[in-house]
XYZ file of C-alpha atoms in Angstrom:
451
model
C 9.472 -74.670 36.516
C 11.983 -71.804 36.096
C 10.546 -70.534 32.806
C 13.604 -67.828 30.550
C 12.416 -66.112 28.827
C 12.699 -66.943 24.877
C 13.236 -70.071 25.898
C 11.637 -73.376 23.860
C 8.579 -73.465 27.303
C 8.020 -69.584 26.560
C 7.673 -69.938 23.226
C 5.237 -73.017 23.922
C 3.515 -71.033 26.261
C 3.238 -67.894 24.225
C 2.056 -69.459 20.774
C 0.022 -72.851 21.212
C -2.911 -74.098 22.716
C -2.643 -77.926 24.486
C -5.414 -80.868 24.287
C -6.405 -81.770 26.951
C -5.511 -79.037 29.335
C -6.269 -76.508 31.235
C -4.915 -73.774 28.954
C -4.599 -70.641 32.185
C -2.643 -73.365 34.225
C -0.338 -73.913 31.176
C 0.238 -69.993 30.695
C 1.785 -69.921 34.493
C 3.612 -73.465 34.200
C 4.607 -73.773 31.721
C 4.943 -77.602 30.089
C 7.786 -80.234 29.948
C 9.232 -80.522 26.128
C 10.090 -83.648 24.977
C 13.353 -83.211 23.301
C 14.506 -87.236 21.791
C 13.434 -90.996 22.567
C 15.223 -94.062 22.815
C 13.708 -97.326 24.079
C 11.094 -96.774 26.925
C 13.092 -93.649 27.222
C 11.994 -90.151 26.436
C 14.835 -87.140 27.603
C 13.403 -83.653 27.722
C 15.202 -80.309 25.985
C 17.246 -80.253 30.139
C 18.844 -83.589 29.484
C 16.901 -85.625 32.230
C 15.241 -89.210 31.202
C 12.160 -90.693 31.928
C 10.535 -94.216 31.961
C 8.317 -93.040 29.339
C 5.242 -95.750 31.524
C 2.710 -94.731 28.674
C 3.985 -95.141 25.622
C 3.071 -91.612 24.672
C -0.137 -91.650 24.561
C -1.083 -95.697 25.099
C 0.284 -96.369 21.282
C 4.326 -97.255 20.658
C 4.852 -100.644 21.356
C 7.226 -101.004 19.482
C 9.492 -97.835 21.984
C 11.734 -95.095 21.193
C 14.323 -94.249 18.394
C 13.373 -97.306 16.309
C 15.479 -97.221 13.490
C 13.464 -99.448 11.425
C 10.856 -97.012 11.475
C 12.844 -93.939 10.766
C 14.157 -96.100 7.601
C 10.989 -97.234 6.594
C 9.158 -93.854 6.083
C 12.186 -92.639 4.043
C 12.114 -95.418 2.072
C 9.136 -94.466 1.087
C 9.142 -90.797 1.306
C 11.963 -90.468 -1.266
C 9.724 -92.908 -3.690
C 6.311 -91.078 -3.489
C 5.854 -88.951 -1.110
C 1.953 -88.689 -1.352
C -0.511 -89.810 -2.535
C -4.832 -90.851 -2.342
C -6.830 -93.639 -2.449
C -10.232 -91.340 -4.260
C -12.045 -92.186 -7.157
C -9.943 -94.871 -8.275
C -6.601 -94.228 -7.318
C -4.018 -95.743 -5.060
C -0.691 -97.302 -3.893
C 1.221 -100.014 -2.733
C 1.701 -99.451 0.766
C -1.904 -98.869 1.051
C -2.765 -102.024 -0.350
C -0.166 -104.288 1.157
C -1.453 -102.739 4.505
C -5.257 -103.207 4.020
C -3.964 -107.085 2.510
C -1.787 -107.210 6.439
C -4.027 -106.453 8.123
C -7.946 -108.193 6.640
C -5.011 -111.661 7.596
C -4.422 -110.588 10.561
C -7.836 -109.876 11.878
C -9.541 -112.489 14.218
C -13.020 -113.063 13.202
C -13.969 -112.825 9.041
C -13.333 -109.511 7.742
C -14.002 -108.240 4.066
C -12.132 -105.080 3.685
C -9.814 -102.184 5.737
C -10.769 -98.710 5.379
C -7.861 -95.810 6.054
C -8.062 -92.760 8.567
C -5.809 -90.837 10.615
C -6.613 -91.127 14.004
C -8.548 -93.332 16.113
C -11.867 -89.904 16.818
C -11.305 -90.638 12.522
C -11.963 -94.102 12.930
C -14.950 -93.975 14.841
C -16.317 -91.255 13.494
C -16.172 -92.671 10.493
C -17.846 -95.943 11.108
C -20.648 -93.725 13.095
C -20.936 -92.760 8.825
C -20.912 -96.178 7.656
C -23.531 -97.912 10.472
C -25.740 -94.482 9.025
C -25.250 -95.460 4.843
C -25.622 -98.902 5.698
C -28.807 -98.875 7.830
C -30.586 -96.276 5.150
C -29.323 -98.809 2.355
C -30.894 -101.214 4.081
C -34.435 -99.575 3.485
C -34.351 -98.784 7.607
C -33.980 -94.945 7.795
C -35.332 -95.252 11.837
C -32.053 -97.730 12.466
C -29.314 -95.000 13.554
C -28.692 -94.871 17.810
C -25.844 -95.665 18.732
C -24.532 -97.212 21.733
C -22.291 -96.778 24.847
C -21.362 -96.703 27.544
C -20.291 -94.229 30.356
C -16.818 -94.084 30.600
C -16.104 -95.171 27.053
C -13.729 -92.977 25.278
C -13.683 -93.484 21.665
C -12.240 -90.001 20.147
C -12.923 -86.090 20.502
C -14.620 -85.163 16.871
C -17.939 -84.232 16.890
C -19.119 -88.200 16.408
C -16.739 -89.643 18.718
C -16.719 -87.288 21.290
C -19.867 -88.074 21.175
C -19.645 -91.449 21.667
C -17.431 -90.982 24.331
C -18.964 -91.274 27.535
C -16.405 -88.920 29.746
C -18.479 -85.670 30.874
C -15.003 -83.436 29.804
C -15.322 -84.196 26.997
C -19.307 -82.694 26.398
C -19.306 -80.287 29.038
C -19.609 -76.670 26.880
C -19.177 -78.636 23.556
C -22.875 -79.422 23.030
C -22.831 -82.570 22.766
C -23.931 -85.791 22.809
C -25.276 -85.534 19.707
C -28.959 -86.717 19.678
C -29.008 -90.278 18.824
C -26.694 -91.860 21.043
C -26.789 -93.035 24.082
C -25.512 -94.998 26.676
C -25.048 -97.940 29.082
C -23.938 -99.180 32.422
C -19.749 -98.581 32.551
C -18.863 -101.958 33.302
C -16.864 -101.224 36.480
C -18.159 -103.327 39.352
C -16.542 -101.720 41.944
C -17.406 -98.653 41.622
C -21.177 -99.286 40.219
C -22.396 -102.515 41.782
C -25.010 -101.907 43.798
C -24.904 -103.055 47.757
C -24.242 -106.922 48.071
C -24.121 -107.868 44.271
C -21.937 -110.539 43.056
C -20.205 -109.634 40.042
C -22.278 -112.265 38.342
C -25.350 -110.161 38.768
C -23.781 -107.025 38.282
C -22.913 -108.614 34.673
C -26.400 -109.506 34.373
C -27.872 -105.921 35.084
C -25.557 -104.395 32.346
C -26.997 -107.053 29.414
C -29.795 -105.938 31.482
C -29.964 -102.339 31.680
C -28.592 -102.916 27.840
C -31.355 -105.096 26.822
C -33.703 -102.190 28.613
C -32.391 -99.285 26.726
C -32.482 -100.715 22.786
C -36.616 -101.880 24.752
C -36.776 -98.425 25.379
C -35.344 -96.525 22.630
C -37.001 -99.433 20.139
C -35.220 -102.046 18.323
C -35.922 -100.557 14.857
C -33.869 -97.704 16.312
C -31.500 -98.677 16.991
C -28.098 -100.157 15.203
C -24.956 -100.038 16.667
C -23.034 -100.990 19.895
C -19.862 -99.412 20.726
C -17.379 -100.422 23.376
C -13.052 -101.336 23.930
C -12.404 -104.661 25.025
C -10.546 -103.149 28.283
C -11.941 -99.486 28.316
C -8.708 -96.812 28.965
C -9.260 -93.668 29.312
C -11.368 -93.863 31.299
C -9.489 -95.406 33.891
C -8.539 -98.949 32.562
C -11.378 -101.070 33.111
C -11.393 -104.783 32.365
C -14.892 -106.457 31.952
C -15.612 -109.127 34.415
C -15.984 -112.684 33.339
C -18.665 -113.190 31.386
C -19.124 -109.480 30.278
C -18.907 -109.619 27.073
C -20.387 -112.792 26.763
C -23.669 -111.400 27.910
C -23.287 -107.935 26.004
C -22.811 -109.757 23.116
C -25.841 -111.882 23.140
C -28.790 -108.875 23.638
C -26.914 -106.945 20.144
C -27.119 -110.578 18.337
C -31.285 -110.650 20.423
C -32.164 -107.235 18.774
C -29.875 -107.516 15.396
C -27.471 -105.270 16.026
C -24.475 -104.272 14.735
C -21.045 -104.318 17.304
C -18.305 -102.030 16.650
C -15.220 -103.018 18.667
C -12.702 -99.741 19.595
C -9.251 -101.205 20.112
C -7.345 -98.324 19.889
C -4.983 -98.844 22.531
C -5.781 -102.332 22.860
C -5.006 -104.216 19.624
C -1.364 -104.676 18.912
C -1.042 -106.789 21.556
C -0.970 -104.534 24.541
C -4.195 -106.845 26.188
C -1.276 -110.199 25.425
C -3.343 -111.388 22.679
C -3.085 -109.648 19.339
C -6.882 -107.735 19.618
C -8.580 -107.246 23.203
C -11.401 -109.276 20.684
C -9.873 -112.051 20.925
C -8.777 -111.738 25.169
C -12.643 -111.454 25.253
C -14.598 -113.588 22.174
C -14.977 -111.173 21.009
C -17.302 -110.914 17.355
C -17.950 -107.530 15.765
C -19.046 -106.086 12.798
C -16.269 -102.962 12.518
C -13.041 -102.800 14.877
C -11.486 -99.627 14.856
C -7.414 -99.715 15.034
C -5.439 -97.073 15.241
C -1.535 -96.155 18.144
C -0.116 -99.467 18.489
C -0.581 -100.255 14.254
C 2.383 -97.714 14.004
C 3.532 -97.268 17.190
C 2.330 -93.609 16.300
C 5.331 -92.812 14.943
C 2.611 -91.742 11.702
C -0.799 -90.585 11.642
C -2.769 -93.625 10.722
C -5.474 -95.487 11.392
C -8.183 -98.151 9.562
C -12.042 -99.496 9.838
C -12.155 -103.080 9.590
C -15.662 -104.318 8.515
C -17.175 -107.743 7.414
C -19.183 -108.513 4.307
C -22.371 -107.817 6.691
C -20.954 -104.061 6.842
C -19.657 -104.104 3.203
C -22.288 -105.505 1.212
C -25.320 -103.038 2.230
C -22.272 -100.306 1.376
C -21.604 -101.633 -1.706
C -24.672 -101.523 -3.069
C -24.762 -98.289 -1.880
C -22.341 -96.585 -2.889
C -23.590 -97.880 -6.590
C -26.485 -96.711 -6.034
C -25.812 -93.288 -5.652
C -22.454 -92.912 -7.541
C -19.776 -93.169 -4.896
C -19.142 -93.476 -0.989
C -18.432 -89.916 -0.700
C -16.554 -90.089 2.468
C -13.077 -89.848 2.616
C -9.626 -87.959 3.777
C -6.796 -86.512 2.710
C -3.984 -88.418 3.963
C -6.043 -91.491 4.241
C -4.061 -94.335 3.955
C -0.641 -91.857 3.461
C 1.713 -93.827 1.598
C 4.767 -92.986 3.836
C 2.235 -93.613 7.330
C 1.626 -97.012 5.672
C 5.366 -97.953 5.470
C 6.343 -97.620 8.473
C 2.830 -99.291 9.630
C 4.104 -102.108 7.572
C 7.101 -102.555 9.657
C 5.606 -101.910 12.814
C 3.779 -105.217 12.494
C 6.239 -106.349 11.163
C 8.765 -105.621 14.668
C 6.371 -107.139 16.140
C 5.666 -110.514 15.297
C 10.047 -110.788 14.094
C 10.446 -109.194 17.744
C 7.119 -112.014 19.055
C 6.024 -107.973 21.100
C 2.308 -110.727 22.274
C 4.806 -112.958 23.681
C 6.989 -110.121 25.087
C 3.402 -108.552 26.732
C 1.923 -112.172 27.930
C 5.046 -113.024 29.534
C 5.907 -109.950 31.645
C 2.271 -109.565 32.587
C 1.915 -111.946 35.509
C 5.101 -109.947 37.246
C 3.318 -106.479 35.564
C -0.416 -107.361 37.379
C 1.288 -108.631 40.473
C 3.307 -106.034 41.325
C 0.592 -102.983 40.741
C -1.829 -105.710 42.766
C 0.335 -105.414 45.258
C -0.131 -101.324 45.527
C -3.301 -101.754 46.040
C -2.757 -102.962 50.022
C -0.832 -99.728 50.367
C -3.225 -97.318 52.745
C -3.516 -94.532 50.365
C -4.693 -97.144 47.360
C -8.717 -98.473 46.254
C -8.379 -100.836 43.949
C -5.323 -102.009 41.739
C -6.598 -103.492 38.242
C -5.210 -104.535 34.741
C -4.465 -106.813 31.839
C -1.536 -107.332 30.264
C 0.855 -104.710 29.878
C -1.888 -102.433 31.570
C -3.017 -101.368 34.050
C -4.248 -98.952 36.747
C -4.382 -97.829 40.535
C -6.906 -96.257 41.690
C -6.279 -94.103 44.993
C -9.202 -93.979 47.736
C -11.051 -90.863 48.267
C -9.601 -88.376 50.813
C -10.911 -85.288 52.772
C -10.227 -82.511 52.165
C -9.875 -82.858 48.450
C -12.034 -83.139 45.701
C -12.820 -86.465 43.381
C -9.700 -85.638 40.631
C -7.227 -84.267 43.003
C -4.472 -86.251 44.150
C -4.377 -87.884 40.786
C -2.355 -85.557 39.827
C -0.079 -84.853 42.548
C 0.621 -88.393 42.446
C 1.250 -87.396 39.356
C 3.403 -84.502 39.522
C 5.767 -86.759 42.109
C 6.670 -89.234 40.072
C 7.202 -87.433 37.203
C 10.156 -85.903 39.508
C 11.329 -89.755 40.703
C 11.754 -90.373 36.293
C 8.325 -91.832 35.371
C 5.379 -90.592 33.726
C 1.883 -92.465 33.979
C -1.337 -90.266 33.137
C -3.451 -89.442 35.801
C -6.760 -90.282 34.651
C -8.687 -88.335 38.214
C -7.411 -90.711 40.927
C -6.230 -92.892 39.142
C -2.760 -93.779 38.276
C -2.504 -95.352 34.340
C 0.231 -96.766 33.312
C 1.768 -98.554 29.409
C 4.862 -99.496 28.769
C 6.203 -99.836 25.818
C 5.740 -103.608 24.461
C 9.591 -103.230 24.124
C 9.905 -103.264 28.054
C 12.176 -106.054 30.329
C 11.132 -107.357 33.528
C 14.080 -105.270 35.145
C 11.951 -102.550 33.490
C 9.140 -103.711 34.716
C 10.420 -103.815 38.567
C 12.049 -100.194 37.780
C 8.352 -99.140 37.586
C 6.950 -99.903 39.805
C 10.105 -99.404 42.932
C 9.698 -95.653 41.127
C 5.434 -95.841 41.478
C 5.793 -97.814 45.494
C 8.341 -94.952 46.802
C 6.637 -91.652 44.653
C 3.151 -92.934 46.941
C 5.964 -93.159 50.138
C 6.283 -90.013 49.500
C 2.825 -88.617 49.075
C 1.768 -90.802 52.146
C 4.170 -87.916 54.167
C 2.705 -85.213 52.843
C -1.162 -85.625 52.831
C 0.625 -86.229 56.872
C 2.078 -83.257 57.438
């Protein structure tokens, strides 16, 4: 990319530090500046059109340019642009959204609590678990178990829960008291001649062994995504969640379901919790809750969590936690309208209807000479590239990503896995366009590697 002086790209390089970016590479190469969006497409400042194959960051479920969400924001902005939920104050949109989420919950939940992002939601879940243990007179029961390759955010606490090395390196993380157990990626972590069912048994045994090593009386909760997203779209093997939950029940350990990516239709059910028959005590929600038109997230907590928390707040005199914009009236109003669109247009049904084609076309790419595995469920998936001599792990993915971008498809390279998570409004024809572009990009990449 040739960047002209004083252009928007030049000003971006000059003034902004980007997330998940090599800052020196940004200084050298600049960024792709997106100007507008419509449906499943976005357009850069030069007018180039792209299929947003990642729905932004796994999140724009209803697509870009949805006028109903714009109007909902404008109406609420004009009526009450801001208010809080601290100290016995509230407002209509947060109340309506809390009621809606409790009614939508796939398992019985008692209360909704609002934050601004998935990271904040998982950070808050960790604090709630600690607070609850103190309320129950179990101050030693504070440890949290997550998983290798799990992704739960980037605050100090949620990044500790995340099981990816680059979220820990140079940040002095993870915090003490956070542990990571086996990743449920069968192909990558199976032992020689180990069947899938035996692998599931080992995952459960690894968890139980960790709990016993640390002391069951010290382990408070286990957190997991129904399907792991930013770790590479890792779909759990059959029976995995049943085996894990059996261990958690045995040792009285809470289950936190991180639904930040899976929630609101992505897996073909409203929640990944339903897809995999989970019984969580806490659910964390964000992204598609508002299709990321406004920053908002939520925790749903059951009575097993809420009761002790409420008792402790009465003892202390307050639940001393909260952020200024939590449950923001504009964000809550947009989330309510977004959920209405998902239900009225049956976008979960659209995911379910298109999933067979999406997954079959993804699976077909697995036979390409450059590929080693295709993984996915619903309208989320990833293709992992085969290791290649002369390339370190994680070098192939970005190269293919650049070719896909040139051809008008935005994906995301997670190491050497190329992820897809398009808006849930996508059509069958658009699914074919995505995979036709993916196939063409693989052919170009293969020729480049052979040259």
